[in-house]
CSV table of N, CA and C in Angstrom, one decimal:
chain,number,residue,atom,x,y,z
W,107,MET,N,34.2,-18.4,19.2
W,107,MET,CA,35.3,-18.1,18.3
W,107,MET,C,35.6,-16.5,18.1
W,108,THR,N,36.8,-16.2,18.1
W,108,THR,CA,37.1,-14.8,18.0
W,108,THR,C,38.3,-14.7,16.9
W,109,GLY,N,38.4,-13.5,16.4
W,109,GLY,CA,39.6,-13.2,15.5
W,109,GLY,C,39.6,-14.0,14.2
W,110,ILE,N,40.8,-14.4,13.9
W,110,ILE,CA,41.0,-14.9,12.5
W,110,ILE,C,40.2,-16.3,12.4
W,111,ALA,N,40.1,-17.1,13.4
W,111,ALA,CA,39.4,-18.3,13.4
W,111,ALA,C,37.9,-18.0,13.0
W,112,ARG,N,37.3,-17.0,13.7
W,112,ARG,CA,35.9,-16.6,13.4
W,112,ARG,C,35.8,-16.2,11.9
W,113,ASN,N,36.7,-15.3,11.4
W,113,ASN,CA,36.5,-14.9,10.1
W,113,ASN,C,36.7,-16.0,9.1
W,114,LEU,N,37.5,-17.0,9.4
W,114,LEU,CA,37.7,-18.1,8.4
W,114,LEU,C,36.4,-19.0,8.4
W,115,ALA,N,35.8,-19.2,9.6
W,115,ALA,CA,34.6,-20.0,9.8
W,115,ALA,C,33.4,-19.3,9.0
W,116,VAL,N,33.3,-18.0,9.2
W,116,VAL,CA,32.2,-17.3,8.5
W,116,VAL,C,32.4,-17.4,7.0
W,117,SER,N,33.6,-17.2,6.6
W,117,SER,CA,33.9,-17.2,5.1
W,117,SER,C,33.6,-18.6,4.6
W,118,ALA,N,34.0,-19.6,5.3
W,118,ALA,CA,33.7,-21.0,4.8
W,118,ALA,C,32.2,-21.3,4.7
W,119,ALA,N,31.5,-20.8,5.8
W,119,ALA,CA,30.0,-21.0,5.9
W,119,ALA,C,29.3,-20.2,4.7
W,120,GLU,N,29.9,-19.0,4.4
W,120,GLU,CA,29.2,-18.3,3.3
W,120,GLU,C,29.5,-19.0,1.9
W,121,LYS,N,30.7,-19.6,1.8
W,121,LYS,CA,30.9,-20.4,0.5
W,121,LYS,C,30.0,-21.5,0.4
W,122,GLN,N,29.8,-22.3,1.5
W,122,GLN,CA,28.9,-23.4,1.5
W,122,GLN,C,27.5,-23.0,1.2
W,123,LEU,N,27.1,-21.9,1.8
W,123,LEU,CA,25.7,-21.4,1.5
W,123,LEU,C,25.5,-21.0,0.0
W,124,ASP,N,26.5,-20.3,-0.6
W,124,ASP,CA,26.4,-20.0,-2.0
W,124,ASP,C,26.4,-21.2,-2.9
W,125,ALA,N,27.2,-22.2,-2.5
W,125,ALA,CA,27.2,-23.5,-3.3
W,125,ALA,C,25.9,-24.2,-3.2
W,126,ALA,N,25.3,-24.2,-2.0
W,126,ALA,CA,23.9,-24.9,-1.8
W,126,ALA,C,22.8,-24.1,-2.6
W,127,VAL,N,22.9,-22.8,-2.7
W,127,VAL,CA,21.9,-22.0,-3.4
W,127,VAL,C,22.0,-22.3,-4.9
W,128,GLN,N,23.3,-22.3,-5.4
W,128,GLN,CA,23.6,-22.6,-6.8
W,128,GLN,C,23.0,-24.0,-7.2
W,129,ASP,N,23.3,-25.0,-6.3
W,129,ASP,CA,22.9,-26.3,-6.6
W,129,ASP,C,21.3,-26.4,-6.6
W,130,ALA,N,20.6,-25.7,-5.7
W,130,ALA,CA,19.2,-25.7,-5.7
W,130,ALA,C,18.7,-25.1,-6.9
W,131,GLU,N,19.3,-24.0,-7.4
W,131,GLU,CA,18.8,-23.3,-8.6
W,131,GLU,C,19.0,-24.3,-9.8
W,132,ARG,N,20.1,-25.0,-9.9
W,132,ARG,CA,20.3,-26.0,-11.0
W,132,ARG,C,19.3,-27.1,-10.9
W,133,VAL,N,18.9,-27.6,-9.8
W,133,VAL,CA,17.9,-28.6,-9.6
W,133,VAL,C,16.5,-28.1,-10.1
W,134,ILE,N,16.2,-26.9,-9.6
W,134,ILE,CA,14.8,-26.3,-10.0
W,134,ILE,C,14.8,-26.1,-11.5
W,135,LEU,N,15.8,-25.6,-12.2
W,135,LEU,CA,15.8,-25.4,-13.6
W,135,LEU,C,15.8,-26.7,-14.3
W,136,ALA,N,16.4,-27.7,-13.8
W,136,ALA,CA,16.4,-29.1,-14.4
W,136,ALA,C,14.9,-29.7,-14.4
W,137,ILE,N,14.2,-29.4,-13.3
W,137,ILE,CA,12.9,-29.9,-13.2
W,137,ILE,C,11.9,-29.0,-14.0
W,138,GLU,N,12.0,-27.8,-13.8
W,138,GLU,CA,11.0,-26.8,-14.4
W,138,GLU,C,11.9,-25.7,-15.1
W,139,ALA,N,12.1,-25.9,-16.4
W,139,ALA,CA,13.0,-24.9,-17.2
W,139,ALA,C,12.3,-23.6,-17.3
W,140,THR,N,11.0,-23.4,-17.2
W,140,THR,CA,10.4,-22.1,-17.2
W,140,THR,C,10.6,-21.3,-16.0
W,141,ALA,N,11.1,-22.0,-14.9
W,141,ALA,CA,11.4,-21.2,-13.7
W,141,ALA,C,12.4,-20.1,-13.9
W,142,ALA,N,13.2,-20.1,-14.9
W,142,ALA,CA,14.1,-19.0,-15.2
W,142,ALA,C,13.4,-17.7,-15.4
W,143,ARG,N,12.2,-17.8,-15.9
W,143,ARG,CA,11.4,-16.5,-16.1
W,143,ARG,C,10.7,-16.0,-14.9
W,144,PHE,N,10.7,-16.8,-13.8
W,144,PHE,CA,9.9,-16.3,-12.7
W,144,PHE,C,10.6,-15.1,-12.1
W,145,ARG,N,9.8,-14.2,-11.8
W,145,ARG,CA,10.3,-12.9,-11.2
W,145,ARG,C,9.6,-12.5,-9.9
W,146,GLY,N,9.1,-13.5,-9.2
W,146,GLY,CA,8.6,-13.1,-7.9
W,146,GLY,C,7.0,-13.0,-7.7
W,147,THR,N,6.4,-13.2,-8.8
W,147,THR,CA,4.9,-13.1,-8.7
W,147,THR,C,4.3,-14.4,-9.0
W,148,ASP,N,3.8,-15.0,-8.0
W,148,ASP,CA,3.2,-16.3,-8.1
W,148,ASP,C,1.7,-16.1,-8.1
W,149,MET,N,1.2,-15.8,-9.4
W,149,MET,CA,-0.2,-15.5,-9.6
W,149,MET,C,-0.6,-16.0,-10.9
W,150,PRO,N,-1.9,-16.2,-11.1
W,150,PRO,CA,-2.4,-16.6,-12.4
W,150,PRO,C,-2.2,-15.5,-13.5
W,151,VAL,N,-1.9,-15.9,-14.7
W,151,VAL,CA,-1.5,-14.9,-15.8
W,151,VAL,C,-2.4,-15.0,-17.0
W,152,THR,N,-3.2,-15.9,-17.2
W,152,THR,CA,-4.1,-16.0,-18.4
W,152,THR,C,-5.5,-15.7,-17.9
W,153,PRO,N,-6.4,-15.3,-18.8
W,153,PRO,CA,-7.7,-15.1,-18.5
W,153,PRO,C,-8.4,-16.3,-17.8
W,154,GLU,N,-8.2,-17.5,-18.5
W,154,GLU,CA,-8.8,-18.7,-18.0
W,154,GLU,C,-8.3,-19.1,-16.6
W,155,ALA,N,-7.0,-18.9,-16.3
W,155,ALA,CA,-6.4,-19.2,-15.0
W,155,ALA,C,-6.9,-18.2,-14.0
W,156,ILE,N,-7.0,-16.9,-14.3
W,156,ILE,CA,-7.5,-15.9,-13.3
W,156,ILE,C,-8.9,-16.3,-13.0
W,157,THR,N,-9.8,-16.6,-14.0
W,157,THR,CA,-11.2,-16.9,-13.7
W,157,THR,C,-11.3,-18.1,-12.8
W,158,ALA,N,-10.6,-19.1,-13.1
W,158,ALA,CA,-10.6,-20.4,-12.3
W,158,ALA,C,-10.1,-20.2,-10.9
W,159,ALA,N,-9.0,-19.4,-10.8
W,159,ALA,CA,-8.5,-19.1,-9.4
W,159,ALA,C,-9.5,-18.2,-8.7
W,160,ALA,N,-10.2,-17.3,-9.3
W,160,ALA,CA,-11.1,-16.5,-8.6
W,160,ALA,C,-12.4,-17.3,-8.1
W,161,VAL,N,-12.8,-18.3,-9.0
W,161,VAL,CA,-13.9,-19.1,-8.6
W,161,VAL,C,-13.5,-20.0,-7.4
W,162,ALA,N,-12.3,-20.6,-7.4
W,162,ALA,CA,-11.8,-21.3,-6.4
W,162,ALA,C,-11.6,-20.6,-5.1
W,163,HIS,N,-11.1,-19.4,-5.3
W,163,HIS,CA,-10.8,-18.5,-4.1
W,163,HIS,C,-12.2,-18.1,-3.3
W,164,ALA,N,-13.2,-17.9,-4.1
W,164,ALA,CA,-14.5,-17.4,-3.7
W,164,ALA,C,-15.5,-18.6,-3.3
W,165,LYS,N,-15.2,-19.8,-3.7
W,165,LYS,CA,-16.1,-20.9,-3.6
W,165,LYS,C,-16.6,-21.1,-2.2
W,166,ALA,N,-15.8,-21.0,-1.2
W,166,ALA,CA,-16.1,-21.2,0.2
W,166,ALA,C,-17.2,-20.3,0.7
W,167,ARG,N,-17.2,-19.0,0.3
W,167,ARG,CA,-18.0,-18.0,0.9
W,167,ARG,C,-19.0,-17.4,-0.1
W,168,ALA,N,-18.9,-17.7,-1.3
W,168,ALA,CA,-19.8,-17.1,-2.4
W,168,ALA,C,-21.1,-17.8,-2.6
W,169,SER,N,-22.1,-17.0,-3.0
W,169,SER,CA,-23.3,-17.6,-3.4
W,169,SER,C,-23.2,-18.1,-4.9
W,170,ALA,N,-24.3,-18.9,-5.3
W,170,ALA,CA,-24.3,-19.3,-6.7
W,170,ALA,C,-24.3,-18.2,-7.6
W,171,ASP,N,-25.1,-17.1,-7.3
W,171,ASP,CA,-25.1,-15.9,-8.2
W,171,ASP,C,-23.8,-15.3,-8.3
W,172,GLU,N,-23.0,-15.2,-7.2
W,172,GLU,CA,-21.7,-14.6,-7.3
W,172,GLU,C,-20.7,-15.5,-8.0
W,173,LEU,N,-20.8,-16.7,-7.9
W,173,LEU,CA,-19.9,-17.6,-8.7
W,173,LEU,C,-20.3,-17.5,-10.2
W,174,HIS,N,-21.6,-17.4,-10.5
W,174,HIS,CA,-22.0,-17.2,-11.9
W,174,HIS,C,-21.4,-15.8,-12.5
W,175,ALA,N,-21.5,-14.8,-11.6
W,175,ALA,CA,-21.0,-13.5,-12.1
W,175,ALA,C,-19.5,-13.5,-12.3
W,176,ILE,N,-18.8,-14.3,-11.4
W,176,ILE,CA,-17.3,-14.4,-11.6
W,176,ILE,C,-17.0,-15.1,-13.0
W,177,SER,N,-17.7,-16.2,-13.3
W,177,SER,CA,-17.5,-16.9,-14.5
W,177,SER,C,-17.8,-16.0,-15.7
W,178,GLN,N,-18.7,-15.0,-15.6
W,178,GLN,CA,-19.0,-14.2,-16.7
W,178,GLN,C,-18.3,-12.9,-16.7
W,179,GLY,N,-17.5,-12.6,-15.7
W,179,GLY,CA,-16.8,-11.3,-15.6
W,179,GLY,C,-15.5,-11.2,-16.5
W,180,THR,N,-14.8,-10.0,-16.3
W,180,THR,CA,-13.6,-9.8,-17.0
W,180,THR,C,-12.4,-10.0,-16.2
W,181,PRO,N,-11.5,-10.9,-16.5
W,181,PRO,CA,-10.3,-11.0,-15.8
W,181,PRO,C,-9.4,-9.8,-15.9
W,182,THR,N,-8.9,-9.3,-14.8
W,182,THR,CA,-8.1,-8.0,-14.9
W,182,THR,C,-7.0,-8.1,-13.8
W,183,VAL,N,-5.9,-7.5,-14.0
W,183,VAL,CA,-4.9,-7.3,-13.0
W,183,VAL,C,-4.8,-5.8,-12.5
W,184,LEU,N,-5.0,-5.6,-11.2
W,184,LEU,CA,-5.0,-4.3,-10.6
W,184,LEU,C,-3.7,-4.0,-9.8
W,185,VAL,N,-3.1,-2.9,-10.0
W,185,VAL,CA,-1.9,-2.5,-9.3
W,185,VAL,C,-2.2,-1.2,-8.6
W,186,HIS,N,-2.4,-1.2,-7.2
W,186,HIS,CA,-2.6,0.0,-6.5
W,186,HIS,C,-1.3,0.4,-5.9
W,187,CYS,N,-0.9,1.7,-6.2
W,187,CYS,CA,0.4,2.2,-5.8
W,187,CYS,C,0.3,3.3,-4.8
W,188,THR,N,1.2,3.3,-3.8
W,188,THR,CA,1.3,4.4,-2.9
W,188,THR,C,2.7,4.7,-2.7
W,189,SER,N,3.0,6.0,-2.4
W,189,SER,CA,4.4,6.3,-2.0
W,189,SER,C,4.4,6.7,-0.5
W,190,ASP,N,5.5,6.4,0.1
W,190,ASP,CA,5.6,6.7,1.5
W,190,ASP,C,5.5,8.2,1.7
W,191,HIS,N,4.9,8.6,2.8
W,191,HIS,CA,4.6,10.1,3.0
W,191,HIS,C,5.8,10.8,3.7
W,192,ARG,N,6.8,10.0,4.1
W,192,ARG,CA,7.9,10.6,4.8
W,192,ARG,C,8.8,11.3,3.8
W,193,THR,N,9.3,10.5,2.9
W,193,THR,CA,10.3,11.0,1.9
W,193,THR,C,9.7,11.0,0.4
W,194,GLY,N,8.8,10.0,0.3
W,194,GLY,CA,8.3,9.8,-1.1
W,194,GLY,C,9.1,9.0,-2.0
W,195,ARG,N,10.2,8.4,-1.5
W,195,ARG,CA,11.2,7.6,-2.2
W,195,ARG,C,10.8,6.2,-2.4
W,196,GLU,N,10.1,5.7,-1.5
W,196,GLU,CA,9.7,4.2,-1.5
W,196,GLU,C,8.3,4.1,-2.0
W,197,ILE,N,8.0,3.2,-3.0
W,197,ILE,CA,6.7,3.0,-3.5
W,197,ILE,C,6.3,1.6,-3.1
W,198,THR,N,5.0,1.5,-2.7
W,198,THR,CA,4.5,0.2,-2.4
W,198,THR,C,3.4,-0.1,-3.5
W,199,ALA,N,3.6,-1.3,-4.2
W,199,ALA,CA,2.6,-1.7,-5.2
W,199,ALA,C,1.9,-2.9,-4.7
W,200,ARG,N,0.6,-2.8,-4.7
W,200,ARG,CA,-0.3,-4.0,-4.2
W,200,ARG,C,-0.9,-4.6,-5.5
W,201,ILE,N,-0.3,-5.8,-5.9
W,201,ILE,CA,-0.7,-6.4,-7.1
W,201,ILE,C,-1.8,-7.5,-6.9
W,202,SER,N,-2.9,-7.4,-7.7
W,202,SER,CA,-4.0,-8.4,-7.5
W,202,SER,C,-4.6,-8.8,-8.8
W,203,ALA,N,-4.6,-10.0,-9.1
W,203,ALA,CA,-5.3,-10.5,-10.2
W,203,ALA,C,-6.7,-10.9,-9.7
W,204,GLY,N,-7.6,-10.7,-10.6
W,204,GLY,CA,-9.1,-11.0,-10.2
W,204,GLY,C,-10.0,-10.8,-11.4
W,205,VAL,N,-11.3,-10.8,-11.0
W,205,VAL,CA,-12.4,-10.7,-12.0
W,205,VAL,C,-13.2,-9.6,-11.7
W,206,ARG,N,-13.4,-8.7,-12.6
W,206,ARG,CA,-14.3,-7.5,-12.4
W,206,ARG,C,-15.7,-8.0,-12.9
W,207,THR,N,-16.7,-8.0,-11.9
W,207,THR,CA,-18.0,-8.6,-12.2
W,207,THR,C,-19.0,-7.5,-12.1
W,208,ARG,N,-20.3,-7.8,-12.4
W,208,ARG,CA,-21.3,-6.8,-12.2
W,208,ARG,C,-21.6,-6.6,-10.8
W,209,LEU,N,-21.2,-7.5,-9.9
W,209,LEU,CA,-21.4,-7.4,-8.5
W,209,LEU,C,-20.2,-6.8,-7.7
W,210,GLY,N,-19.1,-6.5,-8.5
W,210,GLY,CA,-17.9,-5.9,-7.9
W,210,GLY,C,-16.6,-6.7,-8.2
W,211,TRP,N,-15.6,-6.6,-7.3
W,211,TRP,CA,-14.4,-7.2,-7.7
W,211,TRP,C,-14.2,-8.5,-6.9
W,212,ALA,N,-13.7,-9.6,-7.6
W,212,ALA,CA,-13.5,-10.9,-6.9
W,212,ALA,C,-12.0,-11.2,-7.1
W,213,ASP,N,-11.3,-11.3,-6.0
W,213,ASP,CA,-9.8,-11.6,-6.0
W,213,ASP,C,-9.6,-13.1,-6.4
W,214,ALA,N,-8.5,-13.3,-7.1
W,214,ALA,CA,-8.2,-14.7,-7.6
W,214,ALA,C,-7.1,-15.2,-6.6
W,215,HIS,N,-6.5,-14.4,-5.8
W,215,HIS,CA,-5.4,-14.8,-4.9
W,215,HIS,C,-5.2,-13.6,-3.9
W,216,PRO,N,-4.5,-13.9,-2.8
W,216,PRO,CA,-4.1,-12.9,-1.9
W,216,PRO,C,-3.2,-11.9,-2.6
W,217,PRO,N,-3.3,-10.6,-2.3
W,217,PRO,CA,-2.6,-9.6,-3.0
W,217,PRO,C,-1.0,-9.8,-2.8
W,218,ILE,N,-0.3,-9.4,-3.8
W,218,ILE,CA,1.2,-9.5,-3.7
W,218,ILE,C,1.6,-8.0,-3.4
W,219,VAL,N,2.6,-7.8,-2.4
W,219,VAL,CA,3.0,-6.5,-2.1
W,219,VAL,C,4.4,-6.4,-2.5
W,220,LEU,N,4.7,-5.4,-3.3
W,220,LEU,CA,6.1,-5.2,-3.8
W,220,LEU,C,6.5,-3.7,-3.5
W,221,ARG,N,7.7,-3.7,-2.8
W,221,ARG,CA,8.2,-2.4,-2.4
W,221,ARG,C,9.5,-2.1,-3.2
W,222,PHE,N,9.6,-0.9,-3.7
W,222,PHE,CA,10.7,-0.5,-4.6
W,222,PHE,C,11.1,1.0,-4.4
W,223,GLN,N,12.3,1.3,-4.8
W,223,GLN,CA,12.6,2.8,-4.7
W,223,GLN,C,12.1,3.5,-6.0
W,224,ARG,N,11.6,4.6,-5.8
W,224,ARG,CA,11.1,5.4,-6.9
W,224,ARG,C,12.1,5.5,-8.0
W,225,LEU,N,11.7,5.3,-9.3
W,225,LEU,CA,12.6,5.4,-10.4
W,225,LEU,C,12.8,6.8,-10.9
W,226,ASP,N,11.7,7.6,-10.9
W,226,ASP,CA,11.7,9.0,-11.4
W,226,ASP,C,10.9,9.8,-10.5
W,227,GLY,N,11.4,10.8,-9.9
W,227,GLY,CA,10.8,11.7,-8.9
W,227,GLY,C,9.7,12.6,-9.6
W,228,ARG,N,9.7,12.7,-10.9
W,228,ARG,CA,8.8,13.7,-11.6
W,228,ARG,C,7.5,13.1,-11.9
W,229,ILE,N,7.4,11.7,-11.8
W,229,ILE,CA,6.1,11.1,-12.2
W,229,ILE,C,5.5,10.4,-10.9
W,230,THR,N,4.3,10.0,-11.1
W,230,THR,CA,3.4,9.5,-10.0
W,230,THR,C,3.9,8.1,-9.6
W,231,ALA,N,3.4,7.6,-8.5
W,231,ALA,CA,3.7,6.3,-8.1
W,231,ALA,C,3.3,5.2,-9.0
W,232,ALA,N,2.0,5.4,-9.6
W,232,ALA,CA,1.6,4.4,-10.6
W,232,ALA,C,2.4,4.4,-11.8
W,233,ASP,N,2.8,5.6,-12.3
W,233,ASP,CA,3.7,5.6,-13.4
W,233,ASP,C,5.0,5.0,-13.2
W,234,ASN,N,5.6,5.1,-12.0
W,234,ASN,CA,6.8,4.5,-11.6
W,234,ASN,C,6.6,3.0,-11.6
W,235,ALA,N,5.6,2.5,-11.1
W,235,ALA,CA,5.3,1.0,-11.1
W,235,ALA,C,5.0,0.5,-12.5
W,236,ARG,N,4.4,1.3,-13.3
W,236,ARG,CA,4.2,0.9,-14.7
W,236,ARG,C,5.6,0.8,-15.4
W,237,ARG,N,6.4,1.6,-15.1
W,237,ARG,CA,7.7,1.6,-15.7
W,237,ARG,C,8.5,0.4,-15.3
W,238,LEU,N,8.4,0.1,-14.0
W,238,LEU,CA,9.1,-1.1,-13.5
W,238,LEU,C,8.5,-2.4,-13.9
W,239,LEU,N,7.2,-2.5,-13.8
W,239,LEU,CA,6.4,-3.8,-13.9
W,239,LEU,C,6.0,-4.1,-15.3
W,240,TRP,N,5.8,-3.1,-16.1
W,240,TRP,CA,5.1,-3.3,-17.4
W,240,TRP,C,6.1,-2.9,-18.5
W,241,ARG,N,7.2,-3.5,-18.7
W,241,ARG,CA,8.1,-3.0,-19.8
W,241,ARG,C,7.6,-3.4,-21.2
W,242,LYS,N,8.1,-2.6,-22.1
W,242,LYS,CA,7.7,-2.9,-23.5
W,242,LYS,C,8.0,-4.2,-24.1
W,243,ASN,N,9.1,-4.7,-23.7
W,243,ASN,CA,9.5,-6.1,-24.1
W,243,ASN,C,8.9,-7.1,-23.2
W,244,PRO,N,7.9,-7.9,-23.7
W,244,PRO,CA,7.2,-8.9,-22.9
W,244,PRO,C,8.0,-9.9,-22.2
W,245,THR,N,9.2,-10.2,-22.7
W,245,THR,CA,10.1,-11.2,-22.0
W,245,THR,C,10.7,-10.6,-20.8
W,246,LYS,N,10.8,-9.3,-20.6
W,246,LYS,CA,11.4,-8.7,-19.5
W,246,LYS,C,10.4,-8.0,-18.5
W,247,ARG,N,9.2,-8.4,-18.7
W,247,ARG,CA,8.2,-7.9,-17.8
W,247,ARG,C,8.2,-8.6,-16.4
W,248,TYR,N,8.0,-7.8,-15.3
W,248,TYR,CA,7.8,-8.4,-14.1
W,248,TYR,C,6.5,-9.1,-14.0
W,249,LEU,N,5.4,-8.5,-14.5
W,249,LEU,CA,4.1,-9.2,-14.6
W,249,LEU,C,4.1,-9.9,-15.9
W,250,ALA,N,4.0,-11.2,-15.9
W,250,ALA,CA,4.0,-12.0,-17.1
W,250,ALA,C,2.6,-12.4,-17.6
W,251,VAL,N,1.7,-11.4,-17.4
W,251,VAL,CA,0.3,-11.7,-17.8
W,251,VAL,C,0.1,-11.6,-19.3
W,252,THR,N,-0.8,-12.4,-19.8
W,252,THR,CA,-1.0,-12.4,-21.3
W,252,THR,C,-2.6,-12.3,-21.5
W,253,ASP,N,-2.9,-11.4,-22.5
W,253,ASP,CA,-4.3,-11.3,-22.9
W,253,ASP,C,-5.2,-10.8,-21.7
W,254,VAL,N,-4.7,-10.1,-20.7
W,254,VAL,CA,-5.4,-9.5,-19.6
W,254,VAL,C,-5.0,-8.1,-19.4
W,255,PRO,N,-6.0,-7.2,-19.3
W,255,PRO,CA,-5.7,-5.8,-19.1
W,255,PRO,C,-5.1,-5.6,-17.7
W,256,VAL,N,-4.1,-4.8,-17.6
W,256,VAL,CA,-3.4,-4.4,-16.3
W,256,VAL,C,-3.7,-3.0,-16.1
W,257,GLU,N,-4.3,-2.7,-15.0
W,257,GLU,CA,-4.6,-1.3,-14.6
W,257,GLU,C,-3.8,-0.8,-13.4
W,258,PHE,N,-3.2,0.4,-13.6
W,258,PHE,CA,-2.3,1.0,-12.5
W,258,PHE,C,-3.1,2.1,-11.9
W,259,TYR,N,-3.2,2.2,-10.6
W,259,TYR,CA,-3.9,3.3,-9.9
W,259,TYR,C,-3.0,3.9,-8.8
W,260,ASN,N,-3.1,5.2,-8.6
W,260,ASN,CA,-2.5,5.8,-7.5
W,260,ASN,C,-3.5,5.8,-6.3
W,261,ASP,N,-3.0,5.2,-5.2
W,261,ASP,CA,-3.9,5.1,-4.1
W,261,ASP,C,-3.4,6.1,-3.1
W,262,PRO,N,-4.3,7.1,-2.7
W,262,PRO,CA,-3.8,8.3,-1.8
W,262,PRO,C,-3.6,7.8,-0.4
W,263,ARG,N,-4.1,6.6,0.0
W,263,ARG,CA,-3.9,6.2,1.4
W,263,ARG,C,-2.5,5.9,1.7
W,264,PRO,N,-2.0,6.1,2.9
W,264,PRO,CA,-0.7,5.7,3.3
W,264,PRO,C,-0.5,4.3,3.4
């Protein structure tokens, strides 16, 4: 197809795609109304859920002592931030929920990587990530964790 026929076909396909996405969103919200709050982080958000996920994540390779340490540890969310070394405009945040134990860190899930443009050039990558992810209003936070400390770090590695 070429010319006007191609343009009309592309336009019709885009309209069908938009309608299908809207229908899927309506179905998802009808089944799970809390999905309207989801902002792209599929991770445990409560202390109990983080601990349970860390135990399940480590169960295949951890010893009994390590599993006990995880159950006694402190659930935490770590956000390691780096900025690109070319221009410094893009920030990469590596978000990981897990448990800080006496033996070290135990992940509760594979890390989530989020890339975004720097919000303010005068502050560090971690402060930019804090501004984006950890808003004062809990309903608008990207990270919907509750009763869990969230720690932001500048990671100097590229």
